[in-house]
XYZ file of C-alpha atoms in Angstrom:
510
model
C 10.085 123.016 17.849
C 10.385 126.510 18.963
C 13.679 128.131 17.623
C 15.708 129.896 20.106
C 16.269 133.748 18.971
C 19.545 135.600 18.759
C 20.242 138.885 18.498
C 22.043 139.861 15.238
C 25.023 140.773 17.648
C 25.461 137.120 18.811
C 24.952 136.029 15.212
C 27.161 138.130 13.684
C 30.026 137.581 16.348
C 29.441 133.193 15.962
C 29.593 133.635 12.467
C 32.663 135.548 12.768
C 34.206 133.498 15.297
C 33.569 130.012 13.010
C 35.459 131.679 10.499
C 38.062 132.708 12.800
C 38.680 129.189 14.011
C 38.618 127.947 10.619
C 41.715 129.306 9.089
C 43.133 130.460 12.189
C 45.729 127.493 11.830
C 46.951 129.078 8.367
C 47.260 132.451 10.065
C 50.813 134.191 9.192
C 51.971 130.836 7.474
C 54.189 131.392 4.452
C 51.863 131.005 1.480
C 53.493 127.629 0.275
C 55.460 127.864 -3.689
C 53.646 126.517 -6.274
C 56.232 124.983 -8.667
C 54.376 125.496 -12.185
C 53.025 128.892 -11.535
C 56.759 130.115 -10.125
C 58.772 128.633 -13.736
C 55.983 130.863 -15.346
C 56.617 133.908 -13.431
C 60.489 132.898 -13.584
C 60.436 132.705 -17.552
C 58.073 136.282 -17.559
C 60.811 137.771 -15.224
C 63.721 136.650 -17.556
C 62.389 137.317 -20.832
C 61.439 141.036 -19.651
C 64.446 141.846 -17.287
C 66.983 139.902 -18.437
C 66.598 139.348 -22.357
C 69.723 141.159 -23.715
C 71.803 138.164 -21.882
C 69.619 135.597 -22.480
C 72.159 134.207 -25.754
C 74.401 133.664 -23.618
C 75.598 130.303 -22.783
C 73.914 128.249 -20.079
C 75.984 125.950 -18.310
C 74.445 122.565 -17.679
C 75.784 121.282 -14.047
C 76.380 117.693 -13.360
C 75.477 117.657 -9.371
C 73.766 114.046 -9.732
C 76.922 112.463 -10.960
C 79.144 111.416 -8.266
C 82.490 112.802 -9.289
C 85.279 109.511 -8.946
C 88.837 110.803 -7.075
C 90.238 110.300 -10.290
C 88.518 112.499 -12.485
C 90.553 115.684 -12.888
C 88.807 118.961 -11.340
C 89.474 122.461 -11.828
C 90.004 125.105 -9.549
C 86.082 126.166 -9.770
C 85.418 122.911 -8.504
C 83.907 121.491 -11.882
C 84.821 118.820 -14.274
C 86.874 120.245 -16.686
C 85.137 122.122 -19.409
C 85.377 118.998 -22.170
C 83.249 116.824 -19.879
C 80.697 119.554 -19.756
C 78.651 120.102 -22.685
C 77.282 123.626 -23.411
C 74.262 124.440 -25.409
C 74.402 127.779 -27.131
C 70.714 128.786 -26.922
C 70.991 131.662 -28.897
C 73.184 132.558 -32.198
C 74.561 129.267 -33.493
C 77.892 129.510 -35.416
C 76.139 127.791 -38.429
C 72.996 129.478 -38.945
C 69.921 127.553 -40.932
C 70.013 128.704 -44.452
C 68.227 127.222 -47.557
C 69.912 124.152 -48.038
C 72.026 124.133 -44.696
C 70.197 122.016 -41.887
C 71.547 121.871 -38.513
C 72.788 118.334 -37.041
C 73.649 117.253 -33.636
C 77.350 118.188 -34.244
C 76.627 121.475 -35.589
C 74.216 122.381 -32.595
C 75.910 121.099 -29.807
C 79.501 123.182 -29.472
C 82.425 122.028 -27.111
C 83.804 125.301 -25.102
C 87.493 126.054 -24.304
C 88.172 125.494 -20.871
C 87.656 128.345 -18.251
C 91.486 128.689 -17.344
C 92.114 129.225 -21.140
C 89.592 131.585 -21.587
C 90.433 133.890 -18.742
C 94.004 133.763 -20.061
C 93.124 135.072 -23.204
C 90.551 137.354 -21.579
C 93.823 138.654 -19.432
C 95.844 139.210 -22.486
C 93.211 141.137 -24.703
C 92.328 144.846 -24.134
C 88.437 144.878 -22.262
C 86.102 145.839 -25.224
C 82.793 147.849 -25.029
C 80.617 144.636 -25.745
C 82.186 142.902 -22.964
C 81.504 145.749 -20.711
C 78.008 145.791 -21.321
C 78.247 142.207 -20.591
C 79.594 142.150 -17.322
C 77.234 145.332 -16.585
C 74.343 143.632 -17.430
C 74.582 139.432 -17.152
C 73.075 138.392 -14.423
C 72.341 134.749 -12.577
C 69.378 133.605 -12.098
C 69.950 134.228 -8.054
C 70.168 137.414 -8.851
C 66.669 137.379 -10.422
C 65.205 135.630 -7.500
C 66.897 137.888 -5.477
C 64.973 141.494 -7.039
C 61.387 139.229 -8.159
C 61.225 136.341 -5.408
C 62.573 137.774 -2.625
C 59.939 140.184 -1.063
C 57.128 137.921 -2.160
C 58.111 134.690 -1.327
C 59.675 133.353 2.309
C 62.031 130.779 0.896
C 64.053 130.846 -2.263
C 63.462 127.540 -3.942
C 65.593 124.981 -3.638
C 66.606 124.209 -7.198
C 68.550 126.971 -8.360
C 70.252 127.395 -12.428
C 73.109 129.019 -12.840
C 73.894 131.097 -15.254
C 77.663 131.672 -16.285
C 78.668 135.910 -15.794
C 81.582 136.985 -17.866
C 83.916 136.185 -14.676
C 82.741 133.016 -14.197
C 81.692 133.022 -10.897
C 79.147 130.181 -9.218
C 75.814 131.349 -7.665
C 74.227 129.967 -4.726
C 71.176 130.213 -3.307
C 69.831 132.857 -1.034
C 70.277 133.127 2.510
C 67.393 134.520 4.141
C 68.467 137.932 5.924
C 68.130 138.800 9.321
C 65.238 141.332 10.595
C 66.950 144.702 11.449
C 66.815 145.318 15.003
C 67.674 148.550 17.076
C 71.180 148.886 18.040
C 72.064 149.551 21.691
C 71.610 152.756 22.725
C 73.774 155.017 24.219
C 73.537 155.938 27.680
C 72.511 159.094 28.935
C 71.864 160.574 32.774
C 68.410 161.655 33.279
C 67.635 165.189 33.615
C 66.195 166.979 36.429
C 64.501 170.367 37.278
C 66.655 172.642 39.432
C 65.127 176.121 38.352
C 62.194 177.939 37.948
C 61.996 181.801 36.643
C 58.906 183.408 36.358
C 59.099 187.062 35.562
C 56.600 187.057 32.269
C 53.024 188.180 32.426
C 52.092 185.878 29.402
C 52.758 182.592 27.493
C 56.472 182.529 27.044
C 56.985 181.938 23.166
C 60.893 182.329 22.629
C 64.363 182.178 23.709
C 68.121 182.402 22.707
C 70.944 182.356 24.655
C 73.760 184.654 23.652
C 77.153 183.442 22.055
C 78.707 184.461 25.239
C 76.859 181.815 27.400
C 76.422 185.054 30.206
C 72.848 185.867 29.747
C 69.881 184.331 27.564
C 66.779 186.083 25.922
C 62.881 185.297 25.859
C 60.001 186.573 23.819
C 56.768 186.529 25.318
C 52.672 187.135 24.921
C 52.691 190.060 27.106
C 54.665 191.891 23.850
C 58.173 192.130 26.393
C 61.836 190.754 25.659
C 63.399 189.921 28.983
C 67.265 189.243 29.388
C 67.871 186.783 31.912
C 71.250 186.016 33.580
C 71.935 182.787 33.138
C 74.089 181.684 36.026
C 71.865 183.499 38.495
C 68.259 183.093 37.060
C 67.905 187.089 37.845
C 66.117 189.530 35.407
C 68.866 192.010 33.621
C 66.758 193.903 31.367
C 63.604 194.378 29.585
C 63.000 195.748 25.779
C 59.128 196.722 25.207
C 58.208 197.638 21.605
C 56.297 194.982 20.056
C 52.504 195.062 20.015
C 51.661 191.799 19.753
C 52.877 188.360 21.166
C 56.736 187.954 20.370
C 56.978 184.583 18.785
C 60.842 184.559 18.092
C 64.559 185.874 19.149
C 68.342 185.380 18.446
C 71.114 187.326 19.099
C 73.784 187.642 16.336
C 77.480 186.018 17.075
C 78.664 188.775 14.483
C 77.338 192.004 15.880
C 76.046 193.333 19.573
C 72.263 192.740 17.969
C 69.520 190.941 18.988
C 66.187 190.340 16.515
C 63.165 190.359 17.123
C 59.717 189.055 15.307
C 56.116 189.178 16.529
C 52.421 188.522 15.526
C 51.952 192.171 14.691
C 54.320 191.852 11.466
C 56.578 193.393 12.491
C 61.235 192.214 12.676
C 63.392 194.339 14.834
C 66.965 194.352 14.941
C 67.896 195.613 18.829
C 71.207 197.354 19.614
C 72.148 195.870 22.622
C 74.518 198.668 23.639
C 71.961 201.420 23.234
C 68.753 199.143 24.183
C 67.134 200.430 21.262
C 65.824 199.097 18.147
C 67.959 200.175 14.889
C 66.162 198.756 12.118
C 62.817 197.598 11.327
C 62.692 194.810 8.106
C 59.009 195.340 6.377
C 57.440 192.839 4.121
C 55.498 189.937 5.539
C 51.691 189.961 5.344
C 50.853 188.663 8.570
C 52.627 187.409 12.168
C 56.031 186.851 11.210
C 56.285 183.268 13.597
C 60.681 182.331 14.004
C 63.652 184.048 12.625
C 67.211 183.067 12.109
C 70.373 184.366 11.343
C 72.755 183.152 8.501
C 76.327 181.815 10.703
C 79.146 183.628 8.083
C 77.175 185.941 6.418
C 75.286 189.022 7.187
C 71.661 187.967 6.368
C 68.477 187.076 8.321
C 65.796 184.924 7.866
C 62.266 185.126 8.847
C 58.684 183.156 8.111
C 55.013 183.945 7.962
C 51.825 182.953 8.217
C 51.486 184.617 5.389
C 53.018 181.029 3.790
C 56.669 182.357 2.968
C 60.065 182.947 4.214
C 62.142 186.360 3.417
C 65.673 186.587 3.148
C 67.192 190.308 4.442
C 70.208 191.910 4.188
C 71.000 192.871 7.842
C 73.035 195.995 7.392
C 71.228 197.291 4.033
C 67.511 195.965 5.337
C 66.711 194.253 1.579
C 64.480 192.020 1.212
C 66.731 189.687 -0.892
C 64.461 186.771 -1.450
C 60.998 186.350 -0.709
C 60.931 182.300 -0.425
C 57.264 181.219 -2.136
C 56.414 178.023 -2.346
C 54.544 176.781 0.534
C 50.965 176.788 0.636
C 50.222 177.118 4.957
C 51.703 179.391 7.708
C 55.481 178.894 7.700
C 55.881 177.903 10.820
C 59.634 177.593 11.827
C 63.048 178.527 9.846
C 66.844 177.536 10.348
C 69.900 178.041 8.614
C 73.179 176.789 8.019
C 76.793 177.144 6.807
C 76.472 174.304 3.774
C 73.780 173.773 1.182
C 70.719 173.779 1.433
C 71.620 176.620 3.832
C 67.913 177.432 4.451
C 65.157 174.756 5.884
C 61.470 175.323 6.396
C 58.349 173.940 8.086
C 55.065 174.536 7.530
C 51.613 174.006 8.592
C 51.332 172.847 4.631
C 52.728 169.545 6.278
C 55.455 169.565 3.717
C 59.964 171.007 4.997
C 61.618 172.816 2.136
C 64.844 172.926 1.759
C 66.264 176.136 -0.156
C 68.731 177.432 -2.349
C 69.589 180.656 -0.766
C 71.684 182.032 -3.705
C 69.206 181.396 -6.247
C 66.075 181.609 -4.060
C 64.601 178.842 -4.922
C 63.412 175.223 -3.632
C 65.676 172.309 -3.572
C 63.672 169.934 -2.309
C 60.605 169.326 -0.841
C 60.004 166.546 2.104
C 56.827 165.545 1.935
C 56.636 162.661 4.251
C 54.589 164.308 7.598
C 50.653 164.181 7.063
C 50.126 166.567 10.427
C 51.814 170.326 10.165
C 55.372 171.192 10.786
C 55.931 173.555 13.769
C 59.297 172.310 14.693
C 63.100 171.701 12.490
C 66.597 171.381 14.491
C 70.352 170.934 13.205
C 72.305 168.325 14.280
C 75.418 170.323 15.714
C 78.292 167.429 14.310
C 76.441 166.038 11.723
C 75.315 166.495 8.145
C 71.612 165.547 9.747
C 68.518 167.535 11.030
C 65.259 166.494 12.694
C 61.252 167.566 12.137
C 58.708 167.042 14.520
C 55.297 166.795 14.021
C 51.840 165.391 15.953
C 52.064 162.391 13.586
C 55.914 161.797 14.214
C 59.767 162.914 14.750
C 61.706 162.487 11.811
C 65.340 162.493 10.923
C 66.805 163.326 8.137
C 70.119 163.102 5.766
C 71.444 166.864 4.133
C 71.541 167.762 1.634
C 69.126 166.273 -0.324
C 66.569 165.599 2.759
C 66.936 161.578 2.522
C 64.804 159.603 5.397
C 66.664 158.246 8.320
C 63.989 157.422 10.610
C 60.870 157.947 12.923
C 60.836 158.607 16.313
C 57.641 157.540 17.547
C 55.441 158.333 21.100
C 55.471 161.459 21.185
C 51.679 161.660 20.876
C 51.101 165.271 21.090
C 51.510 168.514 18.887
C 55.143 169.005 18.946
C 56.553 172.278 19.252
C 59.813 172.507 20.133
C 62.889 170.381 19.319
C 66.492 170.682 20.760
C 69.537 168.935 20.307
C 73.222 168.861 21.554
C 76.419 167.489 20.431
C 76.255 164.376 23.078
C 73.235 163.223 20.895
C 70.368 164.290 23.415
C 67.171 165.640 21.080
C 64.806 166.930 23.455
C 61.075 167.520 22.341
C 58.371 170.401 23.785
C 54.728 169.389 23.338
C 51.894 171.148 23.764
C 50.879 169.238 26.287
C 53.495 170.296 28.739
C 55.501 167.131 27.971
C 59.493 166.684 27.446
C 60.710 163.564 26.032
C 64.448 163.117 25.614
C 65.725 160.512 22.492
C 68.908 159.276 22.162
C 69.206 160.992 18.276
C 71.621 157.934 16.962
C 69.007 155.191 17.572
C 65.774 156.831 18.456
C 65.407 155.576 22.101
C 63.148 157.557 24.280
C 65.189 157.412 27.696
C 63.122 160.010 29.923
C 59.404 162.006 30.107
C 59.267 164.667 31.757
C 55.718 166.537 32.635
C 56.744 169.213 35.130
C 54.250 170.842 37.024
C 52.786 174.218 36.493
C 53.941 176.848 39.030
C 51.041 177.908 41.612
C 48.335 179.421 40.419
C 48.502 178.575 36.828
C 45.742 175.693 35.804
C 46.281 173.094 34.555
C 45.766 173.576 31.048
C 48.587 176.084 31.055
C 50.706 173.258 30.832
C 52.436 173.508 27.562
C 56.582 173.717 25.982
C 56.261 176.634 23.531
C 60.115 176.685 23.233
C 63.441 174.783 24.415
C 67.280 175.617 23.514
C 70.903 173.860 25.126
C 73.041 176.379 26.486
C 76.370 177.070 24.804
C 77.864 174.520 27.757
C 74.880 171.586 26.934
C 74.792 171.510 30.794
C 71.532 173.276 30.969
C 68.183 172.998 28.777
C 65.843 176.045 29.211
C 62.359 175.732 28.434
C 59.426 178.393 27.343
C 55.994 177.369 29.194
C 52.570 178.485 28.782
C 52.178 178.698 32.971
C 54.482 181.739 32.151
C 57.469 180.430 33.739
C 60.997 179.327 32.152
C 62.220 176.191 33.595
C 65.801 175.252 33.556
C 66.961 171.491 33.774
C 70.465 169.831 34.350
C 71.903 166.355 34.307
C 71.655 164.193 37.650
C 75.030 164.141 38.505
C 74.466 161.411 40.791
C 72.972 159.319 38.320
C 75.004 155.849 36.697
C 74.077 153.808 34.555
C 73.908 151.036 37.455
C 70.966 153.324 39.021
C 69.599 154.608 35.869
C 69.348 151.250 33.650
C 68.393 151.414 29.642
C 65.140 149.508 29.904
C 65.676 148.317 26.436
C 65.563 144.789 24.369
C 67.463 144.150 21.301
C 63.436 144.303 19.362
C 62.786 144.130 15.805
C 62.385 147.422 13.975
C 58.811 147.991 13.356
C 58.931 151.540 12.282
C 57.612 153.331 9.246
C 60.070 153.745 6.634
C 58.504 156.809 5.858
């Protein structure tokens, strides 16, 4: 009898597939409690984690005794504590001696009732033993709740209780509810309504002044163009870098704006004399973002050359050369309250900095893809990262994870947010996705076109800021154009539904 051939393909996938069927009934099930094996990891568990209370006394329950009307019952909803017989497992008040042997009246003991020992309790001052008691008895639900609970589906349904010093009863565990994402808030979608092209390279930068009259942009063709903002219309341009300038901000303190570039080089511009003032020397290579200190006279830059210096504005001091990350530095902010200084880096890893000491805080070191983006969240103690792998949002000061903000597929670099709680991100890619920050909700793309002319792979957000209003978001592109969005007035909520369902969380908690 000839055999019929397969290829190893076919074999390989039947195979596969008979194994498939055969425990696909079992797949996801609960793995079911084995009742020896749990006692045994039950006794481990409370021998190890719980031995210090172990002496004290167990209470032995009678549930399979119907209880008549007429037997008396105190307020815990037990018989009252001579009906119940308690075994003291541990120290017995007539300890085994040569010549002394225990009987069943000596090893049994009969408690005072509860109401007479909480009255006495009441009356005498708390001692330390009795603190550590309370601190550290604990039921048995307790134990099932830290051992049991993340390995096992359901608690099991015979549960001992053990007495704390207050007495109270222990039930079993109710199984908790999967977290899902609150509703979001809504938010009206935003539109395009202007397009200024004026650059003769990649647009890397912008600020817009305290004033909300004009804004600034840094660009590849090594210009600084002031822009007015109401009009769109070109007010000035400042040449003196010689390389692509990668960052701007204009002081709220002084009539200065600063400048960094890819040729090293920080400038401090007098804006009433269109001239630079100072130069700030120190970084290795191209210094990438800047920012300014809000009370206090002192500017912050990074480098590729993997740190961050602190300068005195007026004096030009380097006061701190920040070391400690081990890639380009890629973006910088700073704040009012500690940590006032926060770093990205290509390293993969945000720092966040002691500025009077000069030294790290804390280091985040959640992202696995390279930092290029940090923003402050204008009300609260919170700032976000982004990264190709994710957003993330995070708790001051000590940098504690709130959560991801995933879809963003792309090499983000750009994030802005406002006080409504839009975060906007800039991708490489040329994309614009707008979050609602409280519960992560993605609520509009954007992908605007590139102006004539440009191709297509010019498509990409080097930079996006609010305006001091929030009405307008301006955005740095590589087709060398800045584009300037508002909200769709005409927009409701009725026209613009959330598309969202009340799903289970499935993000990374890191």
């Amino acid at each position: 009898v000839e055999v019929q051939k397969h290829s190893v393909h076919t074999l390989l996938f039947r195979s596969l597939k008979r194994t498939h069927d055969m425990f696909v009934s079992d797949h996801a099930k609960p793995v079911s409690l084995d009742e020896k094996s749990h006692k045994v990891k039950m006794l481990v568990k409370l021998r190890t984690e719980y031995g210090p209370v172990l002496h004290m006394p167990v209470l032995k329950e009678v549930r399979g005794k119907p209880l008549n009307p007429s037997d008396p019952i105190d307020s815990s909803g037990y018989l009252p504590a001579d009906d119940a017989e308690y075994l003291i497992t541990g120290t017995h008040p007539y300890p085994p001696a040569p010549g002394v042997a225990l009987t069943a009246d000596t090893q049994l003991q009969k408690m005072p009732s509860e109401a007479g020992v909480q009255s006495m309790a009441l009356a005498l001052p708390p001692s330390q033993a009795r603190q550590d008691a309370v601190r550290t008895a604990a039921s048995v639900g307790d134990i099932h709740r830290h051992a049991g609970g993340a390995e096992r589906s359901q608690p099991p349904q015979h549960t001992l209780a053990l007495m704390e010093g207050g007495g109270m009863k222990n039930t079993a565990l109710v199984p908790r509810k999967a977290p899902t994402m609150p509703k979001p808030q809504w938010h009206p979608p935003w539109k395009l309504y202007r397009v200024i092209s004026g650059h003769l390279g990649w647009v890397r930068s912008i600020a817009v002044e305290p004033g909300n009259q004009w804004f600034v942009t840094g660009s590849a063709d090594r210009t600084i163009k002031i822009w007015d903002l109401a009009s769109g219309k070109l007010k000035l341009s400042l040449t003196g870098h010689i390389s692509t300038v990668r960052g701007v901000a204009v002081s709220s303190r002084s009539p200065y704006l600063f400048s960094c570039g890819e040729d090293k080089q920080v400038k401090c511009w007098d804006l009433e004399y269109n001239k630079v003032i100072r130069h700030y020397h120190g970084h290795l290579s191209a210094v990438y973002d800047l920012d300014l200190h809000p009370t206090i006279d002192v500017l912050v830059t990074c480098s590729r050359d993997a740190t961050a210096r602190v300068w005195d504005i007026r004096t030009k001091a380097n006061v701190h050369t920040l070391t400690g990350h081990t890639n380009t530095v890629a973006t910088v902010k700073c704040q009012n309250s500690e940590p006032q200084i926060i770093t990205g880096s290509h390293d993969t890893t945000i720092r966040l900095w002691d500025l009077i000491a000069g030294k790290t805080r804390a280091t985040l070191t959640n992202h696995k893809k390279s930092v290029r983006a940090v923003v402050l969240h204008p009300r609260q103690y919170t700032f976000a990262s982004g990264s190709p792998d994710n957003i993330k949002q995070w708790k001051f000061p000590d940098g504690n994870f709130i959560q991801n903000l995933s879809g963003h597929n792309a090499i983000i670099n750009t994030l802005a947010v406002n006080s409504d709680g839009v975060l906007v991100s800039g991708a490489d890619n040329g994309t614009v996705h707008l979050w609602d920050w409280r519960t992560g909700y993605n609520f509009q793309r954007i992908h605007a076109v590139v102006q004539p002319g440009s191709l297509d792979s010019e498509s990409g957000i080097f930079a996006c800021v609010f305006d001091h209003s929030e009405s307008r978001l301006i955005t740095a592109e590589a087709d060398k154009t800045i584009k300037v969005y508002k909200e769709d007035d005409t927009a409701t909520e009725e026209t613009h539904p959330i598309n969202w369902k009340p799903e289970i969380i499935k993000r990374k908690r890191f």
